[in-house]
Tab-separated table of C-alpha atoms and ligand atoms in Angstrom:
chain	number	residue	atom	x	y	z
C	1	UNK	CA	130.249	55.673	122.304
C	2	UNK	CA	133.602	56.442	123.812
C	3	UNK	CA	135.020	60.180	123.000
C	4	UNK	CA	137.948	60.831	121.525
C	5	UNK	CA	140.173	63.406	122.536
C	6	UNK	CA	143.661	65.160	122.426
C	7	UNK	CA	144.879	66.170	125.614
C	8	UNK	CA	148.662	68.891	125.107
C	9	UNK	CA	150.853	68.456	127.915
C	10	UNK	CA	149.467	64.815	129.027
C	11	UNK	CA	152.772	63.669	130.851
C	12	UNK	CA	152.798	65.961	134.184
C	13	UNK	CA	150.254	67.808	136.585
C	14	UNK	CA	146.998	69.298	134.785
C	15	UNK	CA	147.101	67.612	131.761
C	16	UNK	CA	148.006	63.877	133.209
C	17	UNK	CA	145.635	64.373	136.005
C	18	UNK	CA	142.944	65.487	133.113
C	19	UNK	CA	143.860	62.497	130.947
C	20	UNK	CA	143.539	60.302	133.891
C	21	UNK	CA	140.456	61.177	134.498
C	22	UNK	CA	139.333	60.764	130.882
C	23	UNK	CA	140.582	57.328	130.731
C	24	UNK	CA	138.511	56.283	133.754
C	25	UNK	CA	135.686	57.467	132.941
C	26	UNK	CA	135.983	55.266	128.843
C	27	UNK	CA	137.379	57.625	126.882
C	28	UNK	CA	140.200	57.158	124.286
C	29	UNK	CA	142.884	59.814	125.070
C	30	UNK	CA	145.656	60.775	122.642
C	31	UNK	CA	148.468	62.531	125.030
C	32	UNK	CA	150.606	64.996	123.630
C	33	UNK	CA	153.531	66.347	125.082
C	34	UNK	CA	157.394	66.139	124.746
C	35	UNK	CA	158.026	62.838	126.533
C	36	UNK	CA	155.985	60.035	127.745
C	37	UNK	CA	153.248	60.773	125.506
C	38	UNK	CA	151.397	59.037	122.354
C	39	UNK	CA	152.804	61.977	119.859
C	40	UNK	CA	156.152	63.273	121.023
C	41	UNK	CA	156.037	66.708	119.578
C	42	UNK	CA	157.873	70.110	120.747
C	43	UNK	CA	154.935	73.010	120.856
C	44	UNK	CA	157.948	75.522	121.326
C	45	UNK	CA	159.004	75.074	117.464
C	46	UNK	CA	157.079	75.251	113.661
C	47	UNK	CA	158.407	70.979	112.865
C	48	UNK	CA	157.150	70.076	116.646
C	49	UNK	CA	153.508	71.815	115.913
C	50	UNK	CA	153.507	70.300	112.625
C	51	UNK	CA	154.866	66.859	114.307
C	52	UNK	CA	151.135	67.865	116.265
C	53	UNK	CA	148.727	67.211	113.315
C	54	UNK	CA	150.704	64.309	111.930
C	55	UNK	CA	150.855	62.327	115.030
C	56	UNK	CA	147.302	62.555	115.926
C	57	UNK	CA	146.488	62.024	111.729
C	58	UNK	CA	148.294	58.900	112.165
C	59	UNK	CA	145.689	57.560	115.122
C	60	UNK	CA	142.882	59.159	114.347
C	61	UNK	CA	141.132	61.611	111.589
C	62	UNK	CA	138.324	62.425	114.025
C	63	UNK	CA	138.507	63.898	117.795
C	64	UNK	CA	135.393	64.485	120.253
C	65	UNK	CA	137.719	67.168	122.279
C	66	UNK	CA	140.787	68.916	122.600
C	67	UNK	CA	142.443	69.881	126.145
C	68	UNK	CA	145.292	72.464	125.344
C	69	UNK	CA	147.037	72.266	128.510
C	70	UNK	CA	151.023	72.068	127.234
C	71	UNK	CA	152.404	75.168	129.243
C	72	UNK	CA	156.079	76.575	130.689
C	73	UNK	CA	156.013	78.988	133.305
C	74	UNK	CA	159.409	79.885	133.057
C	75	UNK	CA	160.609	84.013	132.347
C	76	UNK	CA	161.816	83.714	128.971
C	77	UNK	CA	161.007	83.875	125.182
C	78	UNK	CA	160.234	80.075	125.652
C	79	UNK	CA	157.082	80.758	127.366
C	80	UNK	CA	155.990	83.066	124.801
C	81	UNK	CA	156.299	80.155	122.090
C	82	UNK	CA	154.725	77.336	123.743
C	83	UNK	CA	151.675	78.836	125.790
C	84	UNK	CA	150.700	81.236	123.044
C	85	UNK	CA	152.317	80.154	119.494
C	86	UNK	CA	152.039	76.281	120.793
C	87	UNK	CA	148.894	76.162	122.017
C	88	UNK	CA	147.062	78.306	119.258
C	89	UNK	CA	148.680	75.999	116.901
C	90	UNK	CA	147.326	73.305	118.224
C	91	UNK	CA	143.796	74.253	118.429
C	92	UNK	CA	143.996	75.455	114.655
C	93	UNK	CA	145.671	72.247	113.585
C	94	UNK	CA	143.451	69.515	115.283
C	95	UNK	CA	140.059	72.218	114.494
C	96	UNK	CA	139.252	70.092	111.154
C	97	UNK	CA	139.734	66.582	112.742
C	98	UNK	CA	137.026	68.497	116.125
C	99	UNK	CA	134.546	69.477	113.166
C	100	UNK	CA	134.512	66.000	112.292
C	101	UNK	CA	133.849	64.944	115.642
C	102	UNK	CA	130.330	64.256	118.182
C	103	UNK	CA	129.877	66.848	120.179
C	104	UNK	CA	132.927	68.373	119.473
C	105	UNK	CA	134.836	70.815	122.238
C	106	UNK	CA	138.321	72.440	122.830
C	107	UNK	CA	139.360	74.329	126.017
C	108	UNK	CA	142.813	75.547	126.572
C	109	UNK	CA	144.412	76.380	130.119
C	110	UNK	CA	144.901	80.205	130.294
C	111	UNK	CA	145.715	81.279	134.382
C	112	UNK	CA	145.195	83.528	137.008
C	113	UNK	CA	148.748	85.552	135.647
C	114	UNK	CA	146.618	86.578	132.339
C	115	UNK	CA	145.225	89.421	135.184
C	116	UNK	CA	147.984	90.894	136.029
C	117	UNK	CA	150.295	93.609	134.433
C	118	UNK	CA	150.930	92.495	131.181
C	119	UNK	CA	153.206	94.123	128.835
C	120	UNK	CA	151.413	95.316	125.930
C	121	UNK	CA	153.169	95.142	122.588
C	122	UNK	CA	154.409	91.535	123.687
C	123	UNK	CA	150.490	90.756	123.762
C	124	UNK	CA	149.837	92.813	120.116
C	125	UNK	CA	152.831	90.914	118.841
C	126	UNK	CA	151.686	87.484	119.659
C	127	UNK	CA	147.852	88.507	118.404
C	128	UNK	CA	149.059	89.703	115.268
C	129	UNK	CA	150.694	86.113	115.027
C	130	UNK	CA	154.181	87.961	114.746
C	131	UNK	CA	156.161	85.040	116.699
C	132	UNK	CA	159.682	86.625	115.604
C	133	UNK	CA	158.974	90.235	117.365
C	134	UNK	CA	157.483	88.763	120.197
C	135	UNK	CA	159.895	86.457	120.957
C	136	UNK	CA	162.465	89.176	120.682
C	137	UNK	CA	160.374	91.480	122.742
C	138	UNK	CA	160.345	88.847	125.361
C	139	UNK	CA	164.467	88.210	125.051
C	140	UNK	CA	164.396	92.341	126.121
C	141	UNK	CA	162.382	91.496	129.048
C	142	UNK	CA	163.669	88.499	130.102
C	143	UNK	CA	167.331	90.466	130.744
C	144	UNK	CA	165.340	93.192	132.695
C	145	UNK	CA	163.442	93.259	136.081
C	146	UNK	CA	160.120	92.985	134.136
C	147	UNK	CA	160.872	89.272	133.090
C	148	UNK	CA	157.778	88.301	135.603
C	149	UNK	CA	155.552	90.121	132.646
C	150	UNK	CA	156.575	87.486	129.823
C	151	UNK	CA	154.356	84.633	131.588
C	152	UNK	CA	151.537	86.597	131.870
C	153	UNK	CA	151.863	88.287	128.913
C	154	UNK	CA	151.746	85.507	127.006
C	155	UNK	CA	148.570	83.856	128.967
C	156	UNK	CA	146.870	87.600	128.231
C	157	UNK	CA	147.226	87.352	124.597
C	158	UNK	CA	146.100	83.494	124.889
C	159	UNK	CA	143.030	84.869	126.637
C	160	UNK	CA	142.414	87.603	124.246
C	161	UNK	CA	142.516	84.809	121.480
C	162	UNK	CA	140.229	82.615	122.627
C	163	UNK	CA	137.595	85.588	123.031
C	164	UNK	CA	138.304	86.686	119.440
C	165	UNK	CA	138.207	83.304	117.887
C	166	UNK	CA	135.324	81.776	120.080
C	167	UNK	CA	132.278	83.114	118.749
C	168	UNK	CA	133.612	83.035	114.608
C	169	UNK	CA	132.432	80.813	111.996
C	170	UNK	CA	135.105	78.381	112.173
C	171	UNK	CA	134.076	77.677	116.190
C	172	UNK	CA	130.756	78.367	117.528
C	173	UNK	CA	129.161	78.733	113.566
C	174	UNK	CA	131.008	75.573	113.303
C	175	UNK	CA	129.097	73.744	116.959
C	176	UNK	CA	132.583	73.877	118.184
C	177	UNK	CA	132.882	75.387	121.895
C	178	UNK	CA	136.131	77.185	122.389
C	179	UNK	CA	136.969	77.459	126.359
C	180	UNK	CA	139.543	78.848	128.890
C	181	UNK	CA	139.905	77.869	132.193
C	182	UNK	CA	142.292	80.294	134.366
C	183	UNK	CA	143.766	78.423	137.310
C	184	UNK	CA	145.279	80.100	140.649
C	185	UNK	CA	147.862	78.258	142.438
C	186	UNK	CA	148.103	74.604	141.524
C	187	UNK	CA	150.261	72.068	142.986
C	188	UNK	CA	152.073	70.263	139.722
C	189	UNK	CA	155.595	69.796	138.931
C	190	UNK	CA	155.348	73.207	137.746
C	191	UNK	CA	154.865	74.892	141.024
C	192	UNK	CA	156.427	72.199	142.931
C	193	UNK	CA	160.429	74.313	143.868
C	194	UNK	CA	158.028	77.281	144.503
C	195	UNK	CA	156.080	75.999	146.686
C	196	UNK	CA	158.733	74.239	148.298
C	197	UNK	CA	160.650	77.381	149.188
C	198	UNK	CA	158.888	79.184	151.907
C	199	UNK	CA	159.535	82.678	151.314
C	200	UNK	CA	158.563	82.051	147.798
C	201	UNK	CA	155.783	80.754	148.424
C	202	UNK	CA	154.522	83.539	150.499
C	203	UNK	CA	155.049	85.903	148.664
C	204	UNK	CA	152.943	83.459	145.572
C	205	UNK	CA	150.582	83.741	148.188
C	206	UNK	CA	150.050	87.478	148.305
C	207	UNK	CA	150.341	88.014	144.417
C	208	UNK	CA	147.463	84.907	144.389
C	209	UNK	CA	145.626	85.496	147.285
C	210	UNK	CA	143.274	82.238	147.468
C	211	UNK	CA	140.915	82.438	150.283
C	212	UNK	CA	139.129	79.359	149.329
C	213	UNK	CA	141.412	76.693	150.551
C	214	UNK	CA	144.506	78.017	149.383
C	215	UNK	CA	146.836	76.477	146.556
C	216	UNK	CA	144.840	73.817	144.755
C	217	UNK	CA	145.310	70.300	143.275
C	218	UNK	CA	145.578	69.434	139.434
C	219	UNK	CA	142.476	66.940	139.964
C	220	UNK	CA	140.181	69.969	140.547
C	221	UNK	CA	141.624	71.499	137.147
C	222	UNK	CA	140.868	68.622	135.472
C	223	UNK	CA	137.017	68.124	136.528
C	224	UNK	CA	136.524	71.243	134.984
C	225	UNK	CA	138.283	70.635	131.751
C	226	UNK	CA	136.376	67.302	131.466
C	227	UNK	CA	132.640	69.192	131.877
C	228	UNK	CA	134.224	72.148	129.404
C	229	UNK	CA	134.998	69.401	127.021
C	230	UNK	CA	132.175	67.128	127.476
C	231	UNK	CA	129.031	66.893	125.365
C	232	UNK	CA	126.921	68.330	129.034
C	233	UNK	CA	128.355	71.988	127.383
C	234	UNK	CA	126.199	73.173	124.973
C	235	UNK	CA	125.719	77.167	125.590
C	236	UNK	CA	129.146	77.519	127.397
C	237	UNK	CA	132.023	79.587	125.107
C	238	UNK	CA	134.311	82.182	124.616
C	239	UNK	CA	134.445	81.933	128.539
C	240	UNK	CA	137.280	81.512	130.710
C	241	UNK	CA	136.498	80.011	134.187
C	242	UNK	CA	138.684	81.469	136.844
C	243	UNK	CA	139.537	78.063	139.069
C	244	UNK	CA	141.573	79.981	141.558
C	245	UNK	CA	140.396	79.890	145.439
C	246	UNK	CA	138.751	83.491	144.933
C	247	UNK	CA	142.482	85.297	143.246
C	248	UNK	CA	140.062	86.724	140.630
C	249	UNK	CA	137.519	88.451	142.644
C	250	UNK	CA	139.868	89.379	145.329
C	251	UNK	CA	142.032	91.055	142.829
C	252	UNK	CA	139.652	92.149	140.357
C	253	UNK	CA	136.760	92.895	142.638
C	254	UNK	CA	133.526	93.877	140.689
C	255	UNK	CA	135.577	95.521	137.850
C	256	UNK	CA	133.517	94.644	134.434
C	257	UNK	CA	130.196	93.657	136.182
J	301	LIG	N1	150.442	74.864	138.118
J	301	LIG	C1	149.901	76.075	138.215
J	301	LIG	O1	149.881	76.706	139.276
J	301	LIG	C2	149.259	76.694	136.989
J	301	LIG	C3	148.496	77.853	137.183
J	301	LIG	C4	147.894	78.452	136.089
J	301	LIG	C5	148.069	77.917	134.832
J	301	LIG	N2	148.820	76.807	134.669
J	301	LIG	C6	148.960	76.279	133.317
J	301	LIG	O2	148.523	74.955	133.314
J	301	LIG	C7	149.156	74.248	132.252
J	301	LIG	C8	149.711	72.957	132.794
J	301	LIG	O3	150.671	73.270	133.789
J	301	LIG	P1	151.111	72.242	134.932
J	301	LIG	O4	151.069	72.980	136.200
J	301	LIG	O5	150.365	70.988	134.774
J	301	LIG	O6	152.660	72.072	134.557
J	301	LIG	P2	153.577	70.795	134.336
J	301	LIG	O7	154.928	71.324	134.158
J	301	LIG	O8	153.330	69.797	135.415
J	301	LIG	O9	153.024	70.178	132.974
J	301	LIG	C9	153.190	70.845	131.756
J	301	LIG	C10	153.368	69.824	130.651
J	301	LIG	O10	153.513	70.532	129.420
J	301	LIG	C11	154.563	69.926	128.696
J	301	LIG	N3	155.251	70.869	127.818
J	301	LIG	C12	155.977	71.957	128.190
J	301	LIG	N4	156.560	72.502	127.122
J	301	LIG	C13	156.205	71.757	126.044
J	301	LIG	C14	156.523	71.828	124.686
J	301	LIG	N5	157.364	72.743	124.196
J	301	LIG	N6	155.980	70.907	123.866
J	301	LIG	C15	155.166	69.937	124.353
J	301	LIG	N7	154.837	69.821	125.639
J	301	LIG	C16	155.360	70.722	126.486
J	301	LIG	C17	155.547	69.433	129.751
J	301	LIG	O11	156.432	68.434	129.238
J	301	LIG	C18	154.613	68.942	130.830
J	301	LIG	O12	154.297	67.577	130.682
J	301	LIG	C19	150.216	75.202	131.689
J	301	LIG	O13	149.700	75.801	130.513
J	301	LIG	C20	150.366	76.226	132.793
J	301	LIG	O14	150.799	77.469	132.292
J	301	LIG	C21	149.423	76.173	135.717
């Protein structure tokens, strides 16, 4: 039998490539995102998540899978509110229509920026679910020269979610593995002027060292999300894979083992 599944941010780079692959192998996708998708919903505000569960209800009132991959990389409060508020939402939203599901699974895209510096009462404020302060703590940022820590920031906390939540009653008491995957360098729309732009890029390329092959392609992202989210995963949560050319152990080293 086909699976069902949700895939956040379906109309460009990770998520389209993921849903792509999904449909070829059989599988019914429902693609989320704010254009070109099956549910048109913004992740960044409270009627857009809520536009989330309603969509999908309206399809379907059972899902195989969720692929949270709906992201911004951009060095404002807006990131903060669609890769942590948005995608948490989400997952918590679609949860009861997974725990109806076969084999139910969710993974979410974290990154490679959840590793570095991080500013920490940003990351308290979005784990304490406190979207007003950590927006505002992100406005403060975003007019300073630490705007760079708003991204990761918000990816951290993401991370940090995903390894509270994971292993709780609602998930894994529930047969419902919660994943992460934490991509380097990936060549999407989202990278696309950076890469572009030599010097930029360069200097991408020493804050993401990737030894193995260098900057990577969406299609490598998604074969990973589709084995996270497939019914082959059956010990494998609370992780999140590091898909990054080597970033993590070049930057992190043994640290933790
Ligand atoms: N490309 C990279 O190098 C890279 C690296 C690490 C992590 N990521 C993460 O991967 C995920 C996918 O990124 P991508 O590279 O495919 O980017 P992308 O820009 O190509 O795709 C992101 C998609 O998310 C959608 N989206 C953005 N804001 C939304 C909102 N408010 N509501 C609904 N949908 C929204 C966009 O419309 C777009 O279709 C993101 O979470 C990103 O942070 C990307």
């Amino acid at each position: 039998v086909a699976r069902t599944y949700v895939v956040t941010g379906s109309a460009s780079g990770i998520g389209r490539s993921t849903g792509a692959r999904l449909e070829a192998k059989g599988c019914r996708v429902i693609g989320v995102d704010r254009r070109d998708a099956d549910v048109i919903a913004d992740l960044s505000t409270p009627s857009g998540r809520e536009a989330v569960l309603d969509g999908v209800l309206a399809l379907t009132d059972t899902l195989d899978a969720v692929v949270a991959c709906a992201g911004v990389a951009v060095p404002t409060p807006l990131s903060v509110r669609v890769n942590y508020f948005g995608a948490v939402a989400s997952l918590q939203a679609l949860r009861p229509l997974l725990a109806r599901g076969d084999q139910p699974r969710a993974v979410v895209v974290v990154s490679l920026a959840a590793i570095l510096p991080t500013h920490d009462e940003l990351v308290a404020a979005c784990l304490a679910g406190d979207e007003e302060r950590a927006v505002g703590l992100a406005a403060e940022l975003g007019a300073s020269e630490e705007r760079a820590l708003i991204y990761a920031s918000s990816k951290r906390a993401l991370a940090r979610w995903l390894r509270q939540t994971a292993s709780t009653d609602e998930w894994a008491g529930s047969s419902i593995p919660l994943n992460g995957v934490a991509p380097g360098v990936i060549d999407t729309p989202m990278t696309a002027g950076v890469l572009a732009d030599e010097r930029i890029r360069e200097s991408v390329e020493r804050q993401v060292p990737m030894p193995l092959g260098g900057v990577g392609a969406p299609e490598a992202v998604a074969a990973l999300l589709d084995w996270l989210s497939g019914a082959e995963n059956v010990l494998t949560t609370g992780q999140i894979v590091f898909i990054d050319g080597g970033a993590d152990a070049v930057l992190r080293g043994d640290t933790g083992w």
